[in-house]
Short mmCIF file of C-alpha atoms in Angstrom, two decimals:
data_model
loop_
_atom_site.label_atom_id
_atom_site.label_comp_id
_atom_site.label_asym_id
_atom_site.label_seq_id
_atom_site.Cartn_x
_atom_site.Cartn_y
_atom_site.Cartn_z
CA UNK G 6 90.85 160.70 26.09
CA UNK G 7 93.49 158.25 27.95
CA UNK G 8 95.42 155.24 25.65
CA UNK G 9 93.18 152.51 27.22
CA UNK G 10 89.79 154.89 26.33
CA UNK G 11 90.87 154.96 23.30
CA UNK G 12 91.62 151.99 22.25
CA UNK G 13 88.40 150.54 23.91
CA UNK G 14 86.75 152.82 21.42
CA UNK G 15 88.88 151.35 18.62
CA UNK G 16 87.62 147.92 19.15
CA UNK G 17 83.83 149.12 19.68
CA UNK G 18 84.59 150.79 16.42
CA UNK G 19 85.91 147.58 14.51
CA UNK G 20 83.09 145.37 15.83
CA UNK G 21 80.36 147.89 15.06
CA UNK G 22 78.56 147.49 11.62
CA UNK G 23 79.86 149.59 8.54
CA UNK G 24 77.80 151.13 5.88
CA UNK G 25 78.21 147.82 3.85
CA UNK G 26 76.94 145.57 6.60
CA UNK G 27 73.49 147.44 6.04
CA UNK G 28 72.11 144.90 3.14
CA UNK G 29 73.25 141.85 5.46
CA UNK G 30 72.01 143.40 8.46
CA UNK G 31 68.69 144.71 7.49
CA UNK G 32 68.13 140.72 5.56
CA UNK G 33 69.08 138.79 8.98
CA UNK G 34 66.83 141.16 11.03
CA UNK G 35 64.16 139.95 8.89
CA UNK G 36 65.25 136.28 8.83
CA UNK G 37 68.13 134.62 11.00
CA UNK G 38 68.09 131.69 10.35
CA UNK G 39 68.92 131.81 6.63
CA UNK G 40 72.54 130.20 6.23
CA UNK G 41 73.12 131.44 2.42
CA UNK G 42 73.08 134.87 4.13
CA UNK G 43 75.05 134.23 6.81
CA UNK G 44 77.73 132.81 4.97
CA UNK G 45 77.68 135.18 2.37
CA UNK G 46 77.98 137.70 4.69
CA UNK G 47 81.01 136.28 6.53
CA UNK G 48 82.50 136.06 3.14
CA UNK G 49 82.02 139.24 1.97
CA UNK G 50 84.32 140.21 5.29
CA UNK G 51 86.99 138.49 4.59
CA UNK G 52 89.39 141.35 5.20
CA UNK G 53 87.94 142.79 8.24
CA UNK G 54 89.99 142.09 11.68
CA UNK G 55 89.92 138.75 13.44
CA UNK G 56 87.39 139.74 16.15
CA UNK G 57 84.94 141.37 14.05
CA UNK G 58 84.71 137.84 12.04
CA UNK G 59 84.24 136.06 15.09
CA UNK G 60 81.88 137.98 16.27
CA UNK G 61 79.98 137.10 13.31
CA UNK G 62 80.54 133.50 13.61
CA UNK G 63 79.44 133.86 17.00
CA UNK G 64 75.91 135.52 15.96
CA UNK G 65 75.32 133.54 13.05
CA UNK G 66 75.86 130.38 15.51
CA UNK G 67 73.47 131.26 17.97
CA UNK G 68 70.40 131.56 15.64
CA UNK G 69 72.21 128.29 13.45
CA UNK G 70 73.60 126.15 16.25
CA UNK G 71 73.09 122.91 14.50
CA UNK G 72 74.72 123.80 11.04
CA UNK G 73 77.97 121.97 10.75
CA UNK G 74 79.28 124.30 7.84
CA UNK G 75 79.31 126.78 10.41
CA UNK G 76 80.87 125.25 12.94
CA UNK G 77 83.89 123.61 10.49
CA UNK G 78 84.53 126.73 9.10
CA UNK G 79 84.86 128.84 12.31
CA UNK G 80 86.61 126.47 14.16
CA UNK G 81 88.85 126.25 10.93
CA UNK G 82 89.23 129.78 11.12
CA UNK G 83 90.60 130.00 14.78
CA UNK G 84 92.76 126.91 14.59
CA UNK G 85 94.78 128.54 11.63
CA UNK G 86 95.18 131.22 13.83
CA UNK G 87 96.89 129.63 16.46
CA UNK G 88 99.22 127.87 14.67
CA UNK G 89 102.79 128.12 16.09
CA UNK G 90 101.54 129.52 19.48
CA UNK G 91 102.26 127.80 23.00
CA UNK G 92 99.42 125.54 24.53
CA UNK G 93 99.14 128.23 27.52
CA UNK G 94 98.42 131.28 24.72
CA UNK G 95 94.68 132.33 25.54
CA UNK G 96 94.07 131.89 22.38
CA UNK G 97 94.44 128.11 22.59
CA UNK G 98 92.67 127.95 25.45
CA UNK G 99 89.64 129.99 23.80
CA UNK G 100 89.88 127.92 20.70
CA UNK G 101 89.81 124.29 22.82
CA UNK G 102 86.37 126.21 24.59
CA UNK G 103 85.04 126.66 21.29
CA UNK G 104 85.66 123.17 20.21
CA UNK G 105 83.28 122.00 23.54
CA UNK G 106 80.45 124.38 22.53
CA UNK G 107 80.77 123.11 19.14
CA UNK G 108 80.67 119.63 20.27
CA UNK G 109 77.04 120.08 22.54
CA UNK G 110 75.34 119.83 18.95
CA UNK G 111 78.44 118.52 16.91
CA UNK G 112 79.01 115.04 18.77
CA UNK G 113 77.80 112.79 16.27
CA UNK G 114 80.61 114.73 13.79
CA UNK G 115 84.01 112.90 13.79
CA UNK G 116 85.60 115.60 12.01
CA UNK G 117 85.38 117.49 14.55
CA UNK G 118 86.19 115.06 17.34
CA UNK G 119 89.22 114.17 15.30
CA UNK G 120 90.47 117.33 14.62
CA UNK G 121 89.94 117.90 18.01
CA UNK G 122 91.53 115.60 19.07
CA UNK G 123 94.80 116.48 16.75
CA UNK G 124 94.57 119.97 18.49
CA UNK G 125 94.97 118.32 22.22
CA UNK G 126 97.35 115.76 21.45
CA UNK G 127 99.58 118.59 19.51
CA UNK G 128 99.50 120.16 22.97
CA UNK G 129 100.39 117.23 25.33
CA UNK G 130 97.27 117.94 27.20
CA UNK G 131 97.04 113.92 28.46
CA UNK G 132 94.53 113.71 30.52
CA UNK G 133 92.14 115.95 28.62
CA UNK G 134 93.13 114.23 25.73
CA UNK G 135 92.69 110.24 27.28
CA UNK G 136 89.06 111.84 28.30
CA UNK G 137 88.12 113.50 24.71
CA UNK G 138 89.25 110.39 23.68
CA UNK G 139 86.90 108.18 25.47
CA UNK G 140 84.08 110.87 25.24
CA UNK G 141 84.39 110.82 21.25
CA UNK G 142 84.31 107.06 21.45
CA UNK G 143 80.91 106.50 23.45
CA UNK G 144 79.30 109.18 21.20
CA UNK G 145 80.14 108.23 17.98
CA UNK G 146 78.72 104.83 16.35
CA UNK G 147 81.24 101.64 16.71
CA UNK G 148 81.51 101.80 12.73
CA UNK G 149 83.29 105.16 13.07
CA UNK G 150 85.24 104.10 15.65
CA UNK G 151 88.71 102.92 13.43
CA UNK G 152 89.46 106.42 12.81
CA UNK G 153 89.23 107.56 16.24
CA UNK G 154 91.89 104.27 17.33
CA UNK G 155 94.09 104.92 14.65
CA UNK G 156 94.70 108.49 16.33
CA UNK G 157 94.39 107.43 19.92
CA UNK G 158 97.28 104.52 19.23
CA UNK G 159 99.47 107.31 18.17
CA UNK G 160 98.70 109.38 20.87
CA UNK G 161 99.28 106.75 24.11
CA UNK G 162 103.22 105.99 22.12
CA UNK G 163 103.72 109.09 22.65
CA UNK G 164 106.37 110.22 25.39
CA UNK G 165 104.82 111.81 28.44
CA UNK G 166 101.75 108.91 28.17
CA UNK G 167 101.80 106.67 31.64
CA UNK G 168 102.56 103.30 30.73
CA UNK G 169 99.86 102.20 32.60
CA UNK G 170 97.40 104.88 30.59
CA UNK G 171 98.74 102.79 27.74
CA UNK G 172 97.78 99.33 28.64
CA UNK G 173 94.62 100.40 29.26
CA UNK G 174 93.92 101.93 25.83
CA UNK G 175 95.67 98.86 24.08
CA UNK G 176 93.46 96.09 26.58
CA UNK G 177 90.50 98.06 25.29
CA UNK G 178 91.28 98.49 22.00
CA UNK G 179 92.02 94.81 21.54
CA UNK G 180 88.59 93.82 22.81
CA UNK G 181 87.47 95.57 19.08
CA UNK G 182 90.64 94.28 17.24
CA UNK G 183 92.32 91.32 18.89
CA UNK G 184 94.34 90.38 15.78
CA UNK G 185 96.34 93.59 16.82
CA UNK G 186 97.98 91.93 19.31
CA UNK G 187 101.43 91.96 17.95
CA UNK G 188 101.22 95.51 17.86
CA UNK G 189 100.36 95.55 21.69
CA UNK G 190 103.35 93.38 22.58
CA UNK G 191 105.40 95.48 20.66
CA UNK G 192 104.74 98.94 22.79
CA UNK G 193 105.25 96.56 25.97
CA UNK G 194 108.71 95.20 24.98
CA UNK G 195 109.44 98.96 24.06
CA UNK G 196 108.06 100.13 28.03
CA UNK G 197 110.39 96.65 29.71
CA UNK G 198 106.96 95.43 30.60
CA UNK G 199 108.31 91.85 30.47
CA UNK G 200 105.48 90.46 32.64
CA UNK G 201 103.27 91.50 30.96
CA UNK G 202 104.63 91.09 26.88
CA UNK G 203 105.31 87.01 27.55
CA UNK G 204 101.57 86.72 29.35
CA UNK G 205 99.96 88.25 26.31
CA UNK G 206 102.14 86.15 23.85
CA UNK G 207 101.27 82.74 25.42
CA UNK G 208 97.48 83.65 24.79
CA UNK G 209 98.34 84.62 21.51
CA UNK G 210 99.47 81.43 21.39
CA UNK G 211 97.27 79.67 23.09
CA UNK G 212 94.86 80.78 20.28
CA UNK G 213 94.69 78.69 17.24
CA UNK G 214 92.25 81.18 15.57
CA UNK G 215 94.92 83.96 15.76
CA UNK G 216 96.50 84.84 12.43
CA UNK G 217 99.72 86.91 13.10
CA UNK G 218 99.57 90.18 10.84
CA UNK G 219 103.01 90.57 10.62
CA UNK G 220 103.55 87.55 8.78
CA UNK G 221 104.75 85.38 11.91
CA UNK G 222 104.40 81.82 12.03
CA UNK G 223 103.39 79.88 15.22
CA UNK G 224 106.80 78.87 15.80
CA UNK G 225 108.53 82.62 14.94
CA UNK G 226 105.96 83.20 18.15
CA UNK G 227 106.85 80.46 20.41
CA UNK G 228 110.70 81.79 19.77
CA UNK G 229 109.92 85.17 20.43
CA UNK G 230 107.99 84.29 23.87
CA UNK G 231 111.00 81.86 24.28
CA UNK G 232 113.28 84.86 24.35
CA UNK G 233 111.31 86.74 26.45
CA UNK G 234 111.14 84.11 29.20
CA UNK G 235 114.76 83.38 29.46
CA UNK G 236 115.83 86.67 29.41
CA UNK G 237 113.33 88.25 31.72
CA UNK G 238 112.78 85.28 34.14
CA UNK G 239 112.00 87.38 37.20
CA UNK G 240 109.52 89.63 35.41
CA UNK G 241 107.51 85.99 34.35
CA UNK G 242 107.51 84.90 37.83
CA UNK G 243 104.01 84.08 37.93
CA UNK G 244 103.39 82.00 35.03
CA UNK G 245 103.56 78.39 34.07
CA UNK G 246 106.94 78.78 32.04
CA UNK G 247 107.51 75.27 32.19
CA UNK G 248 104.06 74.23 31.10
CA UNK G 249 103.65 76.89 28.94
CA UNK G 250 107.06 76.00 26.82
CA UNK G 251 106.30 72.15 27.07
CA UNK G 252 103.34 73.07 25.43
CA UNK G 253 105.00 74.85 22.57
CA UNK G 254 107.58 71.64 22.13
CA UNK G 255 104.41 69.37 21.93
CA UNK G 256 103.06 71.12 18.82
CA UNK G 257 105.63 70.90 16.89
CA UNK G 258 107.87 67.69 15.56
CA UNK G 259 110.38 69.36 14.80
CA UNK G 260 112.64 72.87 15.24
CA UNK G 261 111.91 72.56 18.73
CA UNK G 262 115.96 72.48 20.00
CA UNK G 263 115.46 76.44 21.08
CA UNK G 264 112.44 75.38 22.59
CA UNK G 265 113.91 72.90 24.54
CA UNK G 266 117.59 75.44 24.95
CA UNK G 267 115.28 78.33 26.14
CA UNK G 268 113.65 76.00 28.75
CA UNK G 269 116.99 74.99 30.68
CA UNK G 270 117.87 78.63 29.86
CA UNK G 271 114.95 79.70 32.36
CA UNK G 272 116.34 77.36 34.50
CA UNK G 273 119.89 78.48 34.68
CA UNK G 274 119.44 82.13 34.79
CA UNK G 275 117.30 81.28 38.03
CA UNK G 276 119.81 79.31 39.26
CA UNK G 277 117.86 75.92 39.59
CA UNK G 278 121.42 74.04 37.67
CA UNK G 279 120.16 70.70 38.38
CA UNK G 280 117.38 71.37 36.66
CA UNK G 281 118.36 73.11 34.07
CA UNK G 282 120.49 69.83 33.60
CA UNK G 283 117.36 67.61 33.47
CA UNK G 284 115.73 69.85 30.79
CA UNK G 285 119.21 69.31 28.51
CA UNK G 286 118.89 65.07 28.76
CA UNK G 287 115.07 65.23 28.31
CA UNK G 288 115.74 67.30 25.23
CA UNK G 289 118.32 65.51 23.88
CA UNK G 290 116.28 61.77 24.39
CA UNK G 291 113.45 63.15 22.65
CA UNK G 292 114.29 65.36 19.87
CA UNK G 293 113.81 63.42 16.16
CA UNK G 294 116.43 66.14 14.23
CA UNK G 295 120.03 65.86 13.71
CA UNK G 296 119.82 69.88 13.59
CA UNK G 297 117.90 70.29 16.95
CA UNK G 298 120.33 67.63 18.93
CA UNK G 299 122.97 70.14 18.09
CA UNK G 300 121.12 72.92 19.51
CA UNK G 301 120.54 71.21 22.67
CA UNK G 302 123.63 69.05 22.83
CA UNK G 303 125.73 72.19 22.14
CA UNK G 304 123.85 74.46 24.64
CA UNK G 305 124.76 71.66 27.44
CA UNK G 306 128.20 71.70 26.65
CA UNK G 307 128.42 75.19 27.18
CA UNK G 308 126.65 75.27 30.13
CA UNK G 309 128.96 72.27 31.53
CA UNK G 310 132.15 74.55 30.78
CA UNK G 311 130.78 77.29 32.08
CA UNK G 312 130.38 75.91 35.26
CA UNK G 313 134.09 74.00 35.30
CA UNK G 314 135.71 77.39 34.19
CA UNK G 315 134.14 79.32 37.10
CA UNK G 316 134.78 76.55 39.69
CA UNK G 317 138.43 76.89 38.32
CA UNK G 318 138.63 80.30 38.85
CA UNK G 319 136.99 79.79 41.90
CA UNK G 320 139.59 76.93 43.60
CA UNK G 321 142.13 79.79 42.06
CA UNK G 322 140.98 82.06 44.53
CA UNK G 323 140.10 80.23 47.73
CA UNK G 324 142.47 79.23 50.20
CA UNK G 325 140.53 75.62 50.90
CA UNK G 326 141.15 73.17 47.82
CA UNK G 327 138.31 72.03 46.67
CA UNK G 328 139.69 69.54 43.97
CA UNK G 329 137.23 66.75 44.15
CA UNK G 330 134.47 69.29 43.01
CA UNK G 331 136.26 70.27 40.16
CA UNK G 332 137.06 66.25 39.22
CA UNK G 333 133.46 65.93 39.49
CA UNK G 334 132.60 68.72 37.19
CA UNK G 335 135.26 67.36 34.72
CA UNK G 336 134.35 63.96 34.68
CA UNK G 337 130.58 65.23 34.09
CA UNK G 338 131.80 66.97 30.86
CA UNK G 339 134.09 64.03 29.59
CA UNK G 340 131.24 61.88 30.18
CA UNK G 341 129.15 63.97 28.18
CA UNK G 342 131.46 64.04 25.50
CA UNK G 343 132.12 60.70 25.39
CA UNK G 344 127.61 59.82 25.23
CA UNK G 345 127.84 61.76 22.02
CA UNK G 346 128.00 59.48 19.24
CA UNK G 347 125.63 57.24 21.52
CA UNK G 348 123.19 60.55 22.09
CA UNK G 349 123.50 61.26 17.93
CA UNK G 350 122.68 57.31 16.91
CA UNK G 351 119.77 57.86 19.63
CA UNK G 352 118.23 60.58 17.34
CA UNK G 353 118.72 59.09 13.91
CA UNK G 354 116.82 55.63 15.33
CA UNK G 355 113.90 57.99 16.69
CA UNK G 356 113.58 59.22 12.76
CA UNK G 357 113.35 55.56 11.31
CA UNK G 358 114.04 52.94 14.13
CA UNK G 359 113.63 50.40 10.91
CA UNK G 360 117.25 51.54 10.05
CA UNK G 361 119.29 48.22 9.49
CA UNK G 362 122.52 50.37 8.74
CA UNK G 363 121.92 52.40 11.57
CA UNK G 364 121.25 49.61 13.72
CA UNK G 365 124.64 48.18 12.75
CA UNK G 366 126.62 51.42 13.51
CA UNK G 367 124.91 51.71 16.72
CA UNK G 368 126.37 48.23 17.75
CA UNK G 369 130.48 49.19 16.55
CA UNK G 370 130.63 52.36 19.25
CA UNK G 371 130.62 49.69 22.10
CA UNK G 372 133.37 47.41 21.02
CA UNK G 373 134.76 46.44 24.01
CA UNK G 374 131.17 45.63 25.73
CA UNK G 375 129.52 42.74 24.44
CA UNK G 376 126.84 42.69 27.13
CA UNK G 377 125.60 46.40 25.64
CA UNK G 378 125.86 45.01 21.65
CA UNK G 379 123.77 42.03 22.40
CA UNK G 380 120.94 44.71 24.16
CA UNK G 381 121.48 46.94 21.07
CA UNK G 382 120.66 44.06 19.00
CA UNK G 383 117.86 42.62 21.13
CA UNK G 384 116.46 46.40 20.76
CA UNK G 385 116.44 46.32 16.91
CA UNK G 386 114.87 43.31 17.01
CA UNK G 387 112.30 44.46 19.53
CA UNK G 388 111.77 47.03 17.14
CA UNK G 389 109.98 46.30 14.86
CA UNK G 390 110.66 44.10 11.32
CA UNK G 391 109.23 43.47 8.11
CA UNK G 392 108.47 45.73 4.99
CA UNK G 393 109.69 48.66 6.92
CA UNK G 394 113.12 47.91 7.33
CA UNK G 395 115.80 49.00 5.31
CA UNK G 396 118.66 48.32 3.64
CA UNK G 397 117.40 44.75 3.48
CA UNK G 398 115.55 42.55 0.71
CA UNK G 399 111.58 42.76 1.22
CA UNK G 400 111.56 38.82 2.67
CA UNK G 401 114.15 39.82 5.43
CA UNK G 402 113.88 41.81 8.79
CA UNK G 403 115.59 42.93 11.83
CA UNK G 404 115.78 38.87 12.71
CA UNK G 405 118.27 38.75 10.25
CA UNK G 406 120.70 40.72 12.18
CA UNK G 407 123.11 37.81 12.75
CA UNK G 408 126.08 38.05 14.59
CA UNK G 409 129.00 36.00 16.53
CA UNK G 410 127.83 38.17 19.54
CA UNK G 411 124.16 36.63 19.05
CA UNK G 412 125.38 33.47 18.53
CA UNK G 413 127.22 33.54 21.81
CA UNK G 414 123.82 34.46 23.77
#
C-alpha cells in the first residue's frame, strides 16, 4: 500500500464510528432529530480529531438545521481553530462558507451576523464585508440595528476603506442617528474632505434642533466651520460662504470678531483684497464689544502690513519704482491707525449710546475741528435723552450738553 493509500485509509479510519459511537449511533438511527443526543454525543468526543467532530456537526445539522445551539457552537469550534492563520488559509475560506450556510436559517441571529462580521473585517475582506454588512442590516429588525453600526463605524475608519465607501455608510447611518453628526465631520476632516466637512457643518448649523454630543456650543460650531472655510477656501467653492457666515454673525450679539476675521480671511486667501477690506470696516462699524473690535481691528492691521511689507520687498526687487503705490499703502495704514480711538469710541456708543461721559470723550479726539465736535454733539443729542442717560441727574439729558462750540452754532 502507497503513502497516499494509506493515509486515505487513515482518515476513513478516523471518521468511521468506534465501538463507543454504538449507543449514540443506534439512538439517532431511531430518532434524529433529538438535540440532547446530538449534543451529548459531540461532547462525549471531545478528544477525537478535528474532522471527525465536524463531521458530526455536519450530520447533526442536517437533520437540526434550525437549532442555533448547534450552529454557535460549531461555528465556535472552527473559528478557534483558525485563529492566527492568513485570510487565504482554506481553512478560512471553509469557515466564512460555513458562516453563509449557517446564515440561510440563522439570519434573524445577530450573534452570528456580528461575529461574522468580526471574522471579515479581521481579514480586510472590504467588499464582502460592506455587503455582509448591508445584508445583516435589511435582515435584522431596525431595533437590533445599533449593534450592527457600532461595528460597521469601526470597520469603514479603517485603512484600506474607500473614502467614498465611507461617506456612504456615515450618510446612511445618519439618516438613523443624525445627532452623530460630529462624529461624521470628524472622519471627513481626518480624509481632507474639506468640501464636504464645512457643507455638513452649516446644516448642522442650520439646525436649531441639533444638540452637539460633544458638548459644543453653537458658537464652538460656527468657529470650527469658520476655520474650515478660511483655510480650505477652494475645497468650499460652491457654497454661500458669505451668506452662510453672515448668518452665523446675525445670531449672535456678541463674540462674533472671528466671525467677522474668518470672513475677510476667505476673502484674502482668494485674493479678492478689496473685499476682504470691506468685510474689516463692516466689522469694525458694527461690532458692540471692546474684545471683538480688537479681533477685527487687529486682524486689519495685519493684513495692511502685510501687504506694505511685500510691496516693499517687491519695489526692492524691480527695476521700475513704483513709490506712489507704496505711499498709498502707507498712508492707508497711518490712516487706519490714526481712526482708532475714533473706531474704539464708535463701539463703546453702540453698547450704551446714552453715555454722557462717553459722549464727551468722543468730542476731545477732534480738537482742532470744530465743524466734526458740533456733529458729535448734534449726534448725542439726536440720540436719544431722558432717564437713560448717564452720568447725569434724572431731570437732565443729552440737551444739557452745553458747550462754547454749541454756543457758536
Amino acid at each position: 500500500m502507497g503513502p497516499a493509500a494509506a493515509a486515505g485509509a487513515q482518515v476513513i479510519d478516523d471518521l468511521m464510528p468506534t465501538d463507543e459511537d454504538l449507543l449514540y449511533e443506534e439512538e439517532l438511527l431511531r430518532n434524529p432529530y433529538a438535540l440532547k443526543m446530538w449534543c451529548r454525543y459531540i461532547s462525549a468526543r471531545m478528544g477525537a480529531p478535528a474532522k471527525r467532530r465536524y463531521l458530526l456537526y455536519e450530520r447533526a445539522l442536517r437533520s437540526l438545521p434550525g437549532s442555533y445551539k448547534l450552529w454557535a457552537a460549531y461555528l465556535k469550534e472552527r473559528r478557534t481553530a483558525v485563529r492566527g492563520m492568513r485570510a487565504d488559509h482554506p481553512a478560512v475560506e471553509a469557515l466564512n462558507n460555513t458562516y453563509e450556510r449557517a446564515l440561510v436559517n440563522m439570519h434573524k441571529m445577530p450573534r452570528i451576523w456580528l461575529d461574522y462580521l468580526e471574522l471579515l473585517v479581521q481579514q480586510k475582506l472590504v467588499t464582502k464585508a460592506r455587503r455582509t454588512f448591508d445584508r445583516a442590516l435589511t435582515a435584522l429588525p431596525i431595533t437590533q440595528h445599533d449593534r450592527l453600526w457600532i461595528l460597521y463605524l469601526k470597520f469603514i475608519r479603517q485603512d484600506g476603506v474607500p473614502a467614498e465607501t465611507a461617506v456612504r455608510v456615515y450618510r446612511r447611518y445618519l439618516k438613523l442617528e443624525p445627532e452623530h453628526a460630529e462624529e461624521y465631520i470628524t472622519y471627513l476632516k481626518a480624509k481632507d474632505r474639506w468640501g464636504e466637512a464645512a457643507r455638513k457643518l452649516a446644516e448642522v448649523l442650520d439646525d436649531d434642533s441639533f444638540r452637539s454630543l460633544e458638548g459644543k456650543s453653537k458658537h464652538a460650531l460656527w468657529l470650527e466651520l469658520c476655520e474650515i472655510i478660511t483655510k480650505h477656501p477652494r475645497q468650499v467653492e460652491g457654497m454661500r460662504v458669505d451668506a452662510i457666515l453672515r448668518g452665523g454673525i446675525r445670531k449672535f450679539t456678541d463674540e462674533v470678531g472671528r466671525l467677522w476675521t474668518s470672513l475677510a480671511d476667505y476673502y484674502i486667501r482668494r485674493g479678492m483684497f478689496e473685499k476682504a477690506r470691506d468685510v474689516f470696516e463692516e466689522g469694525m462699524s458694527s461690532v458692540i464689544t471692546v474684545h471683538d473690535f480688537s479681533l477685527v481691528f487687529d486682524a486689519l492691521t495685519q493684513f495692511e502690513e502685510s501687504l506694505l511689507t511685500a510691496k516693499m520687498e517687491q519695489a526692492g526687487d524691480a527695476e521700475v519704482d513704483d513709490g506712489d503705490d507704496l505711499d498709498l499703502r502707507l498712508a492707508r495704514l497711518e490712516h487706519l491707525m490714526a481712526r482708532r480711538p475714533e473706531l474704539l469710541s464708535s463701539v463703546i456708543l453702540r453698547q450704551n449710546p446714552h453715555n454722557v461721559a462717553e459722549w464727551h470723550k468722543r468730542v476731545k479726539l477732534f480738537p482742532n475741528n470744530p465743524m466734526k465736535q458740533i456733529l458729535t454733539y448734534t449726534e448725542a443729542v439726536k440720540v436719544g435723552s431722558g432717564p437713560q442717560a448717564t452720568s447725569l441727574p434724572p431731570t437732565a439729558s443729552l440737551h444739557s450738553l452745553n458747550s462754547p462750540v454749541l454756543a457758536t452754532r
